Short mmCIF file of C-alpha atoms in Angstrom, two decimals:
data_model
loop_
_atom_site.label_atom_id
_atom_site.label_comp_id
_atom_site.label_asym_id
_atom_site.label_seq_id
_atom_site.Cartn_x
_atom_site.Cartn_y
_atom_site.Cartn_z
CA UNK A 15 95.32 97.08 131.63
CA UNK A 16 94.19 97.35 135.45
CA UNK A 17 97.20 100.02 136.00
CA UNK A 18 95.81 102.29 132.67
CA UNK A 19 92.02 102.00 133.74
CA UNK A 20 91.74 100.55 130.17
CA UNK A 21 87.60 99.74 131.49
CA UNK A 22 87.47 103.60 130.99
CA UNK A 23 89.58 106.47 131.56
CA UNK A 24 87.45 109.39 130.66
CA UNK A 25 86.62 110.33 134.33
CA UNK A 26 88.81 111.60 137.63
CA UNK A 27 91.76 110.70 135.62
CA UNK A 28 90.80 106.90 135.74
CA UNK A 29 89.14 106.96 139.17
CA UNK A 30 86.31 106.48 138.03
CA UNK A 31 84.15 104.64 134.84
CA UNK A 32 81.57 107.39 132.73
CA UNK A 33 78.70 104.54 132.78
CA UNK A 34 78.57 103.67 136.27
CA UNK A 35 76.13 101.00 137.26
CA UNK A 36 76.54 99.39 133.81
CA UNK A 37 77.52 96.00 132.99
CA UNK A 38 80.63 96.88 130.35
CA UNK A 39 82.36 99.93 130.81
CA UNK A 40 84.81 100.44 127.53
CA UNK A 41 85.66 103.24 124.91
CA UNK A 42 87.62 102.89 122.28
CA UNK A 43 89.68 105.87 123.35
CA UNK A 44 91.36 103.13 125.44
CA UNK A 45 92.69 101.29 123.20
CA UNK A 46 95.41 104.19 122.10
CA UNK A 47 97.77 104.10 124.60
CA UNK A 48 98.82 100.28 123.75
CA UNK A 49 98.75 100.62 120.21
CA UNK A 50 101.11 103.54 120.19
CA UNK A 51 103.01 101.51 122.33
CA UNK A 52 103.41 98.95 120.27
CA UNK A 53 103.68 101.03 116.60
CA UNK A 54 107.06 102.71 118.86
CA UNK A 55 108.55 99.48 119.07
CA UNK A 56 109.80 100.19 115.76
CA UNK A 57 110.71 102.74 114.20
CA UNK A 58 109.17 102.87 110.01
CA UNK A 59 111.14 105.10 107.74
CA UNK A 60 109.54 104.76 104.07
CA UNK A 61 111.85 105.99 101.29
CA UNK A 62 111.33 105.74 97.67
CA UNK A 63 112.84 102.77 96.76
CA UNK A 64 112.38 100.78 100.24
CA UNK A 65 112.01 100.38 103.81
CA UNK A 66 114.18 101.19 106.76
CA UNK A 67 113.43 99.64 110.12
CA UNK A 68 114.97 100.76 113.61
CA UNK A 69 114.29 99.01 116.73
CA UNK A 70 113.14 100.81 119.89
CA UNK A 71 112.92 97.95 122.07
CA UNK A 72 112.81 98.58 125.31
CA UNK A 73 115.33 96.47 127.79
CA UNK A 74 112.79 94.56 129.39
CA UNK A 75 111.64 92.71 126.63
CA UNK A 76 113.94 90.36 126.03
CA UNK A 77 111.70 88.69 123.23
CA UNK A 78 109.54 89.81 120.40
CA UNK A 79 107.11 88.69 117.85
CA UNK A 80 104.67 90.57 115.59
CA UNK A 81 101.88 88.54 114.54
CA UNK A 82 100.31 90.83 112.40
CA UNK A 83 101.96 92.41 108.83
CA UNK A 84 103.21 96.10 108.61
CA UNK A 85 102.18 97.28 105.40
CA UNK A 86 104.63 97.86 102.72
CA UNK A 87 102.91 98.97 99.41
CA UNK A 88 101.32 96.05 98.54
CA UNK A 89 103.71 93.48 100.99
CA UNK A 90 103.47 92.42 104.26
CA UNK A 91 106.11 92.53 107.14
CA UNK A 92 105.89 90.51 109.94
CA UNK A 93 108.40 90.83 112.34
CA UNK A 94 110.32 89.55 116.01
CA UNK A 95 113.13 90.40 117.58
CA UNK A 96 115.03 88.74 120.33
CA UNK A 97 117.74 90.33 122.91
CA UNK A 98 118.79 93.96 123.43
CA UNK A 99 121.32 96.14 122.23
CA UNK A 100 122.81 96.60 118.75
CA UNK A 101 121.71 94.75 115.63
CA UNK A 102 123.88 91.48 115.36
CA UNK A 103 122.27 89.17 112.73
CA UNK A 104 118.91 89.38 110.44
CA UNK A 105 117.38 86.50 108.52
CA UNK A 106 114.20 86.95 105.86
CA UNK A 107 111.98 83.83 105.44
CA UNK A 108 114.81 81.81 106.99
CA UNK A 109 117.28 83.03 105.06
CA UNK A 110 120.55 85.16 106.16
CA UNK A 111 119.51 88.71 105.40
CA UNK A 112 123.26 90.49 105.20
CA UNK A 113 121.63 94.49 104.58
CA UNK A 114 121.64 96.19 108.28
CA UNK A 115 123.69 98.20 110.62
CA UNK A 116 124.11 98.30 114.40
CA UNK A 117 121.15 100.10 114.91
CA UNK A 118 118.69 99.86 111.50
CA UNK A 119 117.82 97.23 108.91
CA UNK A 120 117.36 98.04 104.94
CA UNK A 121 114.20 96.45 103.02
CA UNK A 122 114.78 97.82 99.10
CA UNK A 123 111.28 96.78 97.71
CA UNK A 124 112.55 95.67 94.96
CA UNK A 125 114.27 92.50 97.12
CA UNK A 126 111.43 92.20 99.82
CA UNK A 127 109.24 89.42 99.12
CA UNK A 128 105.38 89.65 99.22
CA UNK A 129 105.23 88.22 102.51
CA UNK A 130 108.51 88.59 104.56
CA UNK A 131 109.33 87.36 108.19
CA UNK A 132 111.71 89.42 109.22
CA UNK A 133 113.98 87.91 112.91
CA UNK A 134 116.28 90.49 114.11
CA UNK A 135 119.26 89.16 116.36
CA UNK A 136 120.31 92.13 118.85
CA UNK A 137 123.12 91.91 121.37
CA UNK A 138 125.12 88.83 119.87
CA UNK A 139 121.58 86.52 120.24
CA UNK A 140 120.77 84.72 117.31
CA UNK A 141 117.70 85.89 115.25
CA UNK A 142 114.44 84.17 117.01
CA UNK A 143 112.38 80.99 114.64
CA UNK A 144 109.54 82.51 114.13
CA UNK A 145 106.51 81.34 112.24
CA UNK A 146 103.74 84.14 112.13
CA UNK A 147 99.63 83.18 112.42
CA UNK A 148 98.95 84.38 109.41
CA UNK A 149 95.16 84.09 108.62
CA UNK A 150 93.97 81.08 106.43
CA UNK A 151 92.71 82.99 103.11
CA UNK A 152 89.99 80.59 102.79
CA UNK A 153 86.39 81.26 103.37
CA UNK A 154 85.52 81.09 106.43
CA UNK A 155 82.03 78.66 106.85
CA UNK A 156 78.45 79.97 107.27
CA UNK A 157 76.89 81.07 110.79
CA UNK A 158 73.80 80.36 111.59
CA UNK A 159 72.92 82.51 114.53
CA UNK A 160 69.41 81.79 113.82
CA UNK A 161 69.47 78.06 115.04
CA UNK A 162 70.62 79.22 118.56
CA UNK A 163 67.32 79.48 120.49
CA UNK A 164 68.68 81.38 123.51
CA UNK A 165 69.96 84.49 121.19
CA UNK A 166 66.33 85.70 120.77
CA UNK A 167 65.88 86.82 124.68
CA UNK A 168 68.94 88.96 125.02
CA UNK A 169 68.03 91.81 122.81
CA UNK A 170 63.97 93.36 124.13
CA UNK A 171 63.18 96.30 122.30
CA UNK A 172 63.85 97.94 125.90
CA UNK A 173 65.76 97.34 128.12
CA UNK A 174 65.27 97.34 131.70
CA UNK A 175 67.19 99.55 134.32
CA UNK A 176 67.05 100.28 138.01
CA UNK A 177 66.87 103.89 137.50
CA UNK A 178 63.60 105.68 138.88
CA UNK A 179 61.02 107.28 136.56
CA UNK A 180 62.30 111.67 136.64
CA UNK A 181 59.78 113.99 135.32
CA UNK A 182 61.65 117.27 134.10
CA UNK A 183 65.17 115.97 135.04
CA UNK A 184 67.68 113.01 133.65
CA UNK A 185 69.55 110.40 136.05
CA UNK A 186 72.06 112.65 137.29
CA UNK A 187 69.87 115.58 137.55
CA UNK A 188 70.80 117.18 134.85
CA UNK A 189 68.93 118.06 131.55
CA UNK A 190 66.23 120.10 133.40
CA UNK A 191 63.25 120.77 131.64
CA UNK A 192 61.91 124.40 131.67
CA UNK A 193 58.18 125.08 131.49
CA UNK A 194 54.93 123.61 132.82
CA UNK A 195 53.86 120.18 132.59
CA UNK A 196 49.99 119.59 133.35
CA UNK A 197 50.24 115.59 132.46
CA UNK A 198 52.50 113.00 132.08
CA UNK A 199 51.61 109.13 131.11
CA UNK A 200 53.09 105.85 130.50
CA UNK A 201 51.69 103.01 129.04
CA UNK A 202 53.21 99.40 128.66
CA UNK A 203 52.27 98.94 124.77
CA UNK A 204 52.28 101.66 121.95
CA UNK A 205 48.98 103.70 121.56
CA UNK A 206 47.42 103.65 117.80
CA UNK A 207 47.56 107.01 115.70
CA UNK A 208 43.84 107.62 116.20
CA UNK A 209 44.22 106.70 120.44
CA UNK A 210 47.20 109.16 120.26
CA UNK A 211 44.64 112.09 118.67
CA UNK A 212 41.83 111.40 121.09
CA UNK A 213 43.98 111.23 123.95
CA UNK A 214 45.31 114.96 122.48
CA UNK A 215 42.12 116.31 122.55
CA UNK A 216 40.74 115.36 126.01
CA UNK A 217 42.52 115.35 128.98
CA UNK A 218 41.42 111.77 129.95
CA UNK A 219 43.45 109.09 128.73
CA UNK A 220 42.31 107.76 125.28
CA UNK A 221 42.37 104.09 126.81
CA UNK A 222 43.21 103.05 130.32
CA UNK A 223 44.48 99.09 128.49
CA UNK A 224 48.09 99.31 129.18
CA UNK A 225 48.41 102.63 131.22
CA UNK A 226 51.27 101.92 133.66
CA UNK A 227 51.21 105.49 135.36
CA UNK A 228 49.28 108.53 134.57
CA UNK A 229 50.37 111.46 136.58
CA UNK A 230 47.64 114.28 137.19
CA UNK A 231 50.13 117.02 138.09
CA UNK A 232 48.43 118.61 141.04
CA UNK A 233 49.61 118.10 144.74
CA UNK A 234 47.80 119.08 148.43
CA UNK A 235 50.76 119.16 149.80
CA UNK A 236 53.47 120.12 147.22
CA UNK A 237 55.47 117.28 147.29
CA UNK A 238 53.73 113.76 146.73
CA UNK A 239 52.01 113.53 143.22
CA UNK A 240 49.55 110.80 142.85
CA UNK A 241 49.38 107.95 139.96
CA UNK A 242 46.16 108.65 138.46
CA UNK A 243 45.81 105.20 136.96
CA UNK A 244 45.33 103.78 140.78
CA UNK A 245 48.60 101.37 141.19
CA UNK A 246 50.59 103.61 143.95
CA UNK A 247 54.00 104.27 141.74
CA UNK A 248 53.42 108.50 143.44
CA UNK A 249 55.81 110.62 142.41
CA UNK A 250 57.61 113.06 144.92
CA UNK A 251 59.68 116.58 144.03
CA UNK A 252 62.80 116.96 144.09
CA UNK A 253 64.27 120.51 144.89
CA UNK A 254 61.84 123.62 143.96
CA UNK A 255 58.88 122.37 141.74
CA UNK A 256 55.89 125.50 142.06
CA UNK A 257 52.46 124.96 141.30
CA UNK A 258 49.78 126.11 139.14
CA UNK A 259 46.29 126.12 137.20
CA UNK A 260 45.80 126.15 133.32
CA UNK A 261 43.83 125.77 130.51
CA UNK A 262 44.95 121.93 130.47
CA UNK A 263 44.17 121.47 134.80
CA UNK A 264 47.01 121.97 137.29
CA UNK A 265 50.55 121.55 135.99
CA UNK A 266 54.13 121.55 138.19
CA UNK A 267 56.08 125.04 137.39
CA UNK A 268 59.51 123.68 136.65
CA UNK A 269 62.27 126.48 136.77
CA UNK A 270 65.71 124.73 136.52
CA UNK A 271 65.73 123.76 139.96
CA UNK A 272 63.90 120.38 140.72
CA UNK A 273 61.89 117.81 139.55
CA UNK A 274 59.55 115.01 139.82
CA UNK A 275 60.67 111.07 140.46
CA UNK A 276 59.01 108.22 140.91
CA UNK A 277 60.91 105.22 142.37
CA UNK A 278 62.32 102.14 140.38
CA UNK A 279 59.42 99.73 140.16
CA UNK A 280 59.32 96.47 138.19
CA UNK A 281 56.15 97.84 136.35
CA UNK A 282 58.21 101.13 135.03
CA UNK A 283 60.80 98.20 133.11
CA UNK A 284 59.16 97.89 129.80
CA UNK A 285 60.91 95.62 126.97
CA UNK A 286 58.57 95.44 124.15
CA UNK A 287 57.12 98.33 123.65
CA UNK A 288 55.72 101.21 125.78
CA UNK A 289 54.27 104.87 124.95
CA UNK A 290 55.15 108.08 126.62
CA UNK A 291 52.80 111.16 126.92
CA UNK A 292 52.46 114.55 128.45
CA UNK A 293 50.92 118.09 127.98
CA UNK A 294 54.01 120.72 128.40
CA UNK A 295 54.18 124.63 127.93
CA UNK A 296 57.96 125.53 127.22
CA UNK A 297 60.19 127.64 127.91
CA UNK A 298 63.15 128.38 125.89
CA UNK A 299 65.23 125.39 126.53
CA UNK A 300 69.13 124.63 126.97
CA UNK A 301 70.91 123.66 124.20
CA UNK A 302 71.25 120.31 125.46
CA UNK A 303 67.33 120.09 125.81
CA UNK A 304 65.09 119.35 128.83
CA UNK A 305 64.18 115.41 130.26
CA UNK A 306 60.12 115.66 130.19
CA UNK A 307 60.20 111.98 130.67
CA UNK A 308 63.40 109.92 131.59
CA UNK A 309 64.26 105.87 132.79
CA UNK A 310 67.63 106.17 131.09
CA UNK A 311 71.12 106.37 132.29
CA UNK A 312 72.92 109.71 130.96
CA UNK A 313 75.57 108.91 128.17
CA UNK A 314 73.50 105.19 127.30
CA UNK A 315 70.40 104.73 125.56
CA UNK A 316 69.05 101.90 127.97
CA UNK A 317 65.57 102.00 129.44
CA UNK A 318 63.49 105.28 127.91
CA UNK A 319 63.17 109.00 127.61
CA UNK A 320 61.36 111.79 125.59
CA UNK A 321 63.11 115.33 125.84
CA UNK A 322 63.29 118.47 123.92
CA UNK A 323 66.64 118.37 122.71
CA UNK A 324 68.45 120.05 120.80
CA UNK A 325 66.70 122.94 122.43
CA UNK A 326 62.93 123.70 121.68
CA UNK A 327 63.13 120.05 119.38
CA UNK A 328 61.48 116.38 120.07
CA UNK A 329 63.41 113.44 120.78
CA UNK A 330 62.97 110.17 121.61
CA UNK A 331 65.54 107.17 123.02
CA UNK A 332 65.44 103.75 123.30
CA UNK A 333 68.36 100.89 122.84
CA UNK A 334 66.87 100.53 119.60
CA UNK A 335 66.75 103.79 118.09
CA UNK A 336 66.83 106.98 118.55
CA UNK A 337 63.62 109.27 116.75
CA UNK A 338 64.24 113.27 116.59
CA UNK A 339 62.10 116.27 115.41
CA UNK A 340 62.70 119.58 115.00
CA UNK A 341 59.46 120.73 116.43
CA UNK A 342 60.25 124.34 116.86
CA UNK A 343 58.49 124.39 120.25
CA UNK A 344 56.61 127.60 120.97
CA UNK A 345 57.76 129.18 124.50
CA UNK A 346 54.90 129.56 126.40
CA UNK A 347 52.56 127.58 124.12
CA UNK A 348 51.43 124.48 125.19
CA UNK A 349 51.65 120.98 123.18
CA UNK A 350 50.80 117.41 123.72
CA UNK A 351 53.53 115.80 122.80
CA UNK A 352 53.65 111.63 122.47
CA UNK A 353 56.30 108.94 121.42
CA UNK A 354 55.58 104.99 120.87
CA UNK A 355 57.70 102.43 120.19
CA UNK A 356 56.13 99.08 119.40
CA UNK A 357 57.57 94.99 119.41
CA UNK A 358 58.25 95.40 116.06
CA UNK A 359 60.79 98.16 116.41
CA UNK A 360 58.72 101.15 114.66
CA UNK A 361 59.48 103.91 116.66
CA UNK A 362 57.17 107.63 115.83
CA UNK A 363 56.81 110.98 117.62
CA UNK A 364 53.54 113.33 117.85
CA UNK A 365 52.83 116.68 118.17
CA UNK A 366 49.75 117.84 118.68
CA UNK A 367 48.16 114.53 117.53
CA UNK A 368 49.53 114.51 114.08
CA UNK A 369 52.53 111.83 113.51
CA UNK A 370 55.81 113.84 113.15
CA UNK A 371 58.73 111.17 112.62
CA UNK A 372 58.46 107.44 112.52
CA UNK A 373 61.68 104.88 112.82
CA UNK A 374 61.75 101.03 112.25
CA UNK A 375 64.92 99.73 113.39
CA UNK A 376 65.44 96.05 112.96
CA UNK A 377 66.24 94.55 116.24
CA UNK A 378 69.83 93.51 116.39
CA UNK A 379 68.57 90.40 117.77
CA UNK A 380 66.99 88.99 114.12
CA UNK A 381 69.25 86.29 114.09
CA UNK A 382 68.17 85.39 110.56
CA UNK A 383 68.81 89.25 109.14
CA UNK A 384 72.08 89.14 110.55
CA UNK A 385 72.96 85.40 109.02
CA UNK A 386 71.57 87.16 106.02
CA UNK A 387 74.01 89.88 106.24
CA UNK A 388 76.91 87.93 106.93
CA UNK A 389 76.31 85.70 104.03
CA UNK A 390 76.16 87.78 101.78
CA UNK A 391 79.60 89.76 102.74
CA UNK A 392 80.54 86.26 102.16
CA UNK A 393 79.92 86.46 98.95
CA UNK A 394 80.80 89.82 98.09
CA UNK A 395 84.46 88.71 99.71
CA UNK A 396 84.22 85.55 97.34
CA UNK A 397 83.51 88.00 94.18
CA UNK A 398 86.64 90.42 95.15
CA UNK A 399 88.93 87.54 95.40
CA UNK A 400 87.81 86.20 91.88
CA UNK A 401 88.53 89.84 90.52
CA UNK A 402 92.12 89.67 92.15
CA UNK A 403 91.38 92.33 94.70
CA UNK A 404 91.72 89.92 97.85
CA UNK A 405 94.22 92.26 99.36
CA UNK A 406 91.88 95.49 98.60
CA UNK A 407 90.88 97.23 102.25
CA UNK A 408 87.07 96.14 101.64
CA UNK A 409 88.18 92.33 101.33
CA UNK A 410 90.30 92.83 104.56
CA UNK A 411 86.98 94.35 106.18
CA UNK A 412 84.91 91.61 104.84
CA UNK A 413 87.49 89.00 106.43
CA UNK A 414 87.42 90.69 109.43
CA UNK A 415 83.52 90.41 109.93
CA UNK A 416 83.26 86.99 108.84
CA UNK A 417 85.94 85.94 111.02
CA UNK A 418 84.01 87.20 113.89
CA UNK A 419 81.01 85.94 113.06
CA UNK A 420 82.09 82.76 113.40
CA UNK A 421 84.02 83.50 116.01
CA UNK A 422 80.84 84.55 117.57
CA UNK A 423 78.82 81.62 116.62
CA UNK A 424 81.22 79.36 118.41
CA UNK A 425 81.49 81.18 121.62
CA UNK A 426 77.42 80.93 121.50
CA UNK A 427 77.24 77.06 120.72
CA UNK A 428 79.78 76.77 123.94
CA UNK A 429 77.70 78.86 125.71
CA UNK A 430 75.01 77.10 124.85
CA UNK A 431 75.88 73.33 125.27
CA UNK A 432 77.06 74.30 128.81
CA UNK A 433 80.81 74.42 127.76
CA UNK A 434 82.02 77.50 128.83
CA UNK A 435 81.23 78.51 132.65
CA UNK A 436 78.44 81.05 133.35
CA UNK A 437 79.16 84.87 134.22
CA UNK A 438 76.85 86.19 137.35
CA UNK A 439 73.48 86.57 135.01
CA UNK A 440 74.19 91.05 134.48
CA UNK A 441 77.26 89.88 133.33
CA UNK A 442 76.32 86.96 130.93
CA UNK A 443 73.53 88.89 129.66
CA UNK A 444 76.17 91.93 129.05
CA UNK A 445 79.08 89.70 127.34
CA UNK A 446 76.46 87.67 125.14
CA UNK A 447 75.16 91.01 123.59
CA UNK A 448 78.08 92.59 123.01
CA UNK A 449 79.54 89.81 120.46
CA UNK A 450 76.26 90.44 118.12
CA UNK A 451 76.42 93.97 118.91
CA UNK A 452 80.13 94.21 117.26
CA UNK A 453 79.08 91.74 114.80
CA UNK A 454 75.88 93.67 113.05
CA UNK A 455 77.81 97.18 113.70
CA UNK A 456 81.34 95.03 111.64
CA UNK A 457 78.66 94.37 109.17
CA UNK A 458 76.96 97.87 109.15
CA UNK A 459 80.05 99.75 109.16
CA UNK A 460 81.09 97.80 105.54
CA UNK A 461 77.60 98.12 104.32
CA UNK A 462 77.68 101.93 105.01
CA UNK A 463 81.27 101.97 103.09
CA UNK A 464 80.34 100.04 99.77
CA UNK A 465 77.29 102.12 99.12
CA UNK A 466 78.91 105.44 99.17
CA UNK A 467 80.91 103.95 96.31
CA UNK A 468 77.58 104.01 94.28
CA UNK A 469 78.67 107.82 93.03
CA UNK A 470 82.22 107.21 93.25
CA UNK A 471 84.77 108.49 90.28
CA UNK A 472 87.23 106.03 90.81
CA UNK A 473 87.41 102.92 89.04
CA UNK A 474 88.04 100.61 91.52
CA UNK A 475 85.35 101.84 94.01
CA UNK A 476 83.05 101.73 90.87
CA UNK A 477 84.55 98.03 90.61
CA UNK A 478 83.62 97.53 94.04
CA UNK A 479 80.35 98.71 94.50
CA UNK A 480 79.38 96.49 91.49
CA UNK A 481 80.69 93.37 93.00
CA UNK A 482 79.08 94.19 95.65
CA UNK A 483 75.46 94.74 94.30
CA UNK A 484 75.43 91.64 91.89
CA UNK A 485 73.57 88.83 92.99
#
C-alpha cells in the first residue's frame, strides 16, 4: 500500500496527496490496482454449459485462499490454491474433483454445486483444507447509534479549518473572481428573510447581533482593509487589487490578478450556522466561477464559500450541502448577493433580497434518522428473503449496509468505553466520521437504487420496489 501511494495517487505521480492538510486522504481510484491484481490471479473463461478456471499465480505465493465467491450464474466459487507449477490434484467440497488439466480446471454447471470450495494442488502439493468465511445469512441485530452520546459532536453543520478568510480568490489562489466588490460580511448565525432584504437595501448591516466581520472595501493605503464591525480580523491584498468609487461606496477592482485575505482566526471557524454577504458588479466569469467569499479547501467542502460558479451562477458550500442558482449574473450590473445556512441544516441563497434556492440537508450526525434508516433496510432485507430473492443484488446491498452498521456501532461502543486506544484528536475526529459517513452514503446509495424501480418495466424491480415500500 505505502509503495502504490494507495492514500492517493492522483498527484506528482504519487508524490504527493490532492487534499493536503486534511485528515484522510483516499479515492477510490486506489483501490483498482489491487483488485485487478487479484481478479488476474485467475483466469475466468465462461462457456455455455460451464466454467473453466486457469491459474495465474505468481511464484511467490506459495499459498492461496479466496474468501469471497466468484459468481457463477446463480453459484458461488470460492477458491485456494497452494504451490506453483502445473495442476496436480483438485478437490470440490472435500471431495476428489478428477475434471482438470496441467494448466486449467473444468466446472460444467450442471455438476457444480450451489456453493463450491474449490482447492487446487499445483506442483505435486496436495490441494490446501480450506474452509471459506462465508457470511452468516442471518439478520444481523439492530444499531442504535442514537444511545452513543459522543456521536452528536463530530458532525457541526460546519466545519472548522485553518485556512484564512480570501475575498475574490479560493485556497490555492485559484477561482478568481472578476468584477467589483463594494462589501463583503460574515455573520456567526443565519440572517432572517426580512434582515436579508433590509440589509439589501441599505448599505449598513441589517443587524450588527452576530456580525463576525464586515469589510467596507475602501483602503488609504491600498493594501490593509479594515473590519468594519470593530474586532481587528483586517484584510490585506494579495497581488494587483485597484480601487474605486460607486453607486454602492468604494469597492476593490478585481482583474484576475489578486485578492483580498484575512488571516485564520478562531472567530472566522463557524459550526452551526453562519451567513455570508456582499455587494458585487461582475464581469463575465470563468467557467469554473469566481470565490467572492472562501474558508474552504479546493477539491473539499469543509469550512465555507459563496462563488459564482458555473460562470455568471450562485453557489453555495458547506460539509452539509451544497445550494446552486443559476442567477444569470448581469456583467457590469451590480447585485447583493447572500447565503445562510442555519443549525438546523436549511441552507438558501438571495439575490437581490428575494430567496432564490433553499436546501435542508439532514445532518449525517442524526443518530436516530440513521438507526431509522438502517432498520428499516432491515426489514426490507427480511421481506426479500421471505420472497426467495436473498441472493438478488439489492439483498446483497442491504447485507452489506447492515453489516457495517453494526460493524460501526461496535467500533463506537469500544471507542467509547475506552477500549480501543485514542488517535491524536484530528485523527480520531477524522476516523470516527468517516464510519457514519460510509454508513448513511451505504444506506443512501440503496435508497437512491430501489426508488428508481418505482417506473421500472421489469417484474422483479416492480417486485422489489414493492417490498420495499410496504410497511
Amino acid at each position: 500500500a505505502r509503495a502504490f501511494r494507495m492514500d492517493n495517487p492522483l498527484v506528482d505521480f504519487g508524490g504527493a496527496v490532492y487534499q493536503p492538510g486534511e485528515p484522510v486522504n483516499l479515492c477510490y481510484d486506489t483501490f483498482g490496482p489491487p483488485f485487478a491484481m487479484v481478479r488476474g490471479l485467475f483466469e475466468y473463461i465462461y462457456l455455455a454449459d460451464g466454467l473453466v478456471l486457469k491459474p495465474h499465480i505468481p511464484t511467490g505465493i506459495s499459498k492461496l485462499e479466496q474468501h469471497f465467491p466468484v459468481r457463477f450464474g446463480s453459484k458461488q466459487v470460492y477458491l485456494a490454491a497452494a504451490g506453483n507449477g502445473p495442476i496436480t490434484a483438485v478437490t470440490m467440497n472435500g471431495q476428489v474433483w478428477n475434471d482438470f488439466g496441467q494448466n486449467s480446471i473444468n466446472l460444467p454447471f450442471a455438476q457444480t454445486p450451489a456453493t463450491a470450495v474449490v482447492s487446487i494442488g499445483m506442483g505435486g502439493n496436495p490441494p490446501p483444507s480450506f474452509t471459506p468465511r462465508i457470511p452468516d445469512a442471518s439478520q444481523p441485530p439492530a444499531v442504535e447509534l442514537a444511545k452513543i452520546p459522543f456521536l452528536e459532536s463530530l458532525f457541526p453543520i460546519l466545519s472548522p479549518n485553518e485556512l484564512p478568510v480570501r475575498i475574490g480568490a479560493d485556497s490555492d489562489g485559484g477561482s478568481r473572481f472578476r468584477g467589483q466588490i463594494a462589501r463583503a460580511r460574515i455573520y456567526n448565525r443565519a440572517l432572517t428573510a426580512s434582515e436579508v432584504v433590509e440589509s439589501s437595501t441599505a448599505v449598513r448591516p441589517a443587524s450588527s447581533q452576530g456580525l463576525v466581520a464586515d469589510w467596507r472595501l475602501d483602503s488609504t493605503d491600498g493594501k490593509v482593509f479594515e473590519n468594519q464591525a470593530g474586532q481587528g480580523l483586517s484584510a490585506r491584498a494579495t497581488g494587483q487589487v485597484g480601487l474605486t468609487n460607486t453607486l454602492h461606496g468604494p469597492a476593490v477592482v478585481l482583474a484576475g490578478n489578486g485578492f483580498l485575505e484575512a488571516a485564520n482566526d478562531p472567530r472566522f471557524n463557524l459550526t452551526n450556522s453562519c451567513t455570508l454577504e456582499a455587494w458585487i458588479c461582475p464581469q463575465i466569469q470563468a467557467q469554473a466561477g469566481g470565490r467572492i467569499i472562501d474558508k474552504s479547501k479546493v477539491g473539499s467542502s469543509n469550512g465555507y464559500l459563496l462563488d459564482t460558479y458555473p460562470g455568471n451562477s450562485l453557489r453555495f458550500i458547506t460539509e452539509l450541502g451544497v445550494l446552486s442558482y443559476d442567477a444569470k449574473l448581469i456583467p457590469g450590473v451590480w447585485a447583493h448577493i447572500a447565503a445562510t445556512i442555519n443549525q438546523d441544516g436549511a441552507l438558501a441563497l438571495y439575490l437581490n433580497g428575494q430567496q432564490v434556492a433553499a436546501l435542508h440537508k439532514e445532518k449525517t450526525s442524526n443518530l436516530a434518522s440513521l438507526d431509522q434508516r438502517v432498520a428499516k433496510i432491515r426489514q426490507f432485507r427480511a421481506r426479500l428473503a421471505e420472497a426467495g430473492l436473498t441472493v438478488s443484488y439489492e439483498a446483497a446491498h442491504a447485507r452489506l449496509a447492515l453489516e457495517y452498521a453494526r460493524v460501526t456501532e461496535r467500533r463506537f461502543r469500544l471507542v467509547d468505553g475506552g477500549g480501543l486506544a485514542k488517535l491524536p484528536a484530528r485523527s480520531q475526529v477524522a476516523a470516527d466520521k468517516s464510519y457514519l459517513s460510509t454508513l448513511s452514503k451505504l444506506c443512501e446509495g440503496l435508497e437512491k437504487t430501489l426508488d428508481s424501480y418505482r417506473e421500472a418495466k421489469d417484474a422483479q424491480r416492480q417486485q422489489v420496489w414493492k417490498l420495499w415500500r410496504a410497511e
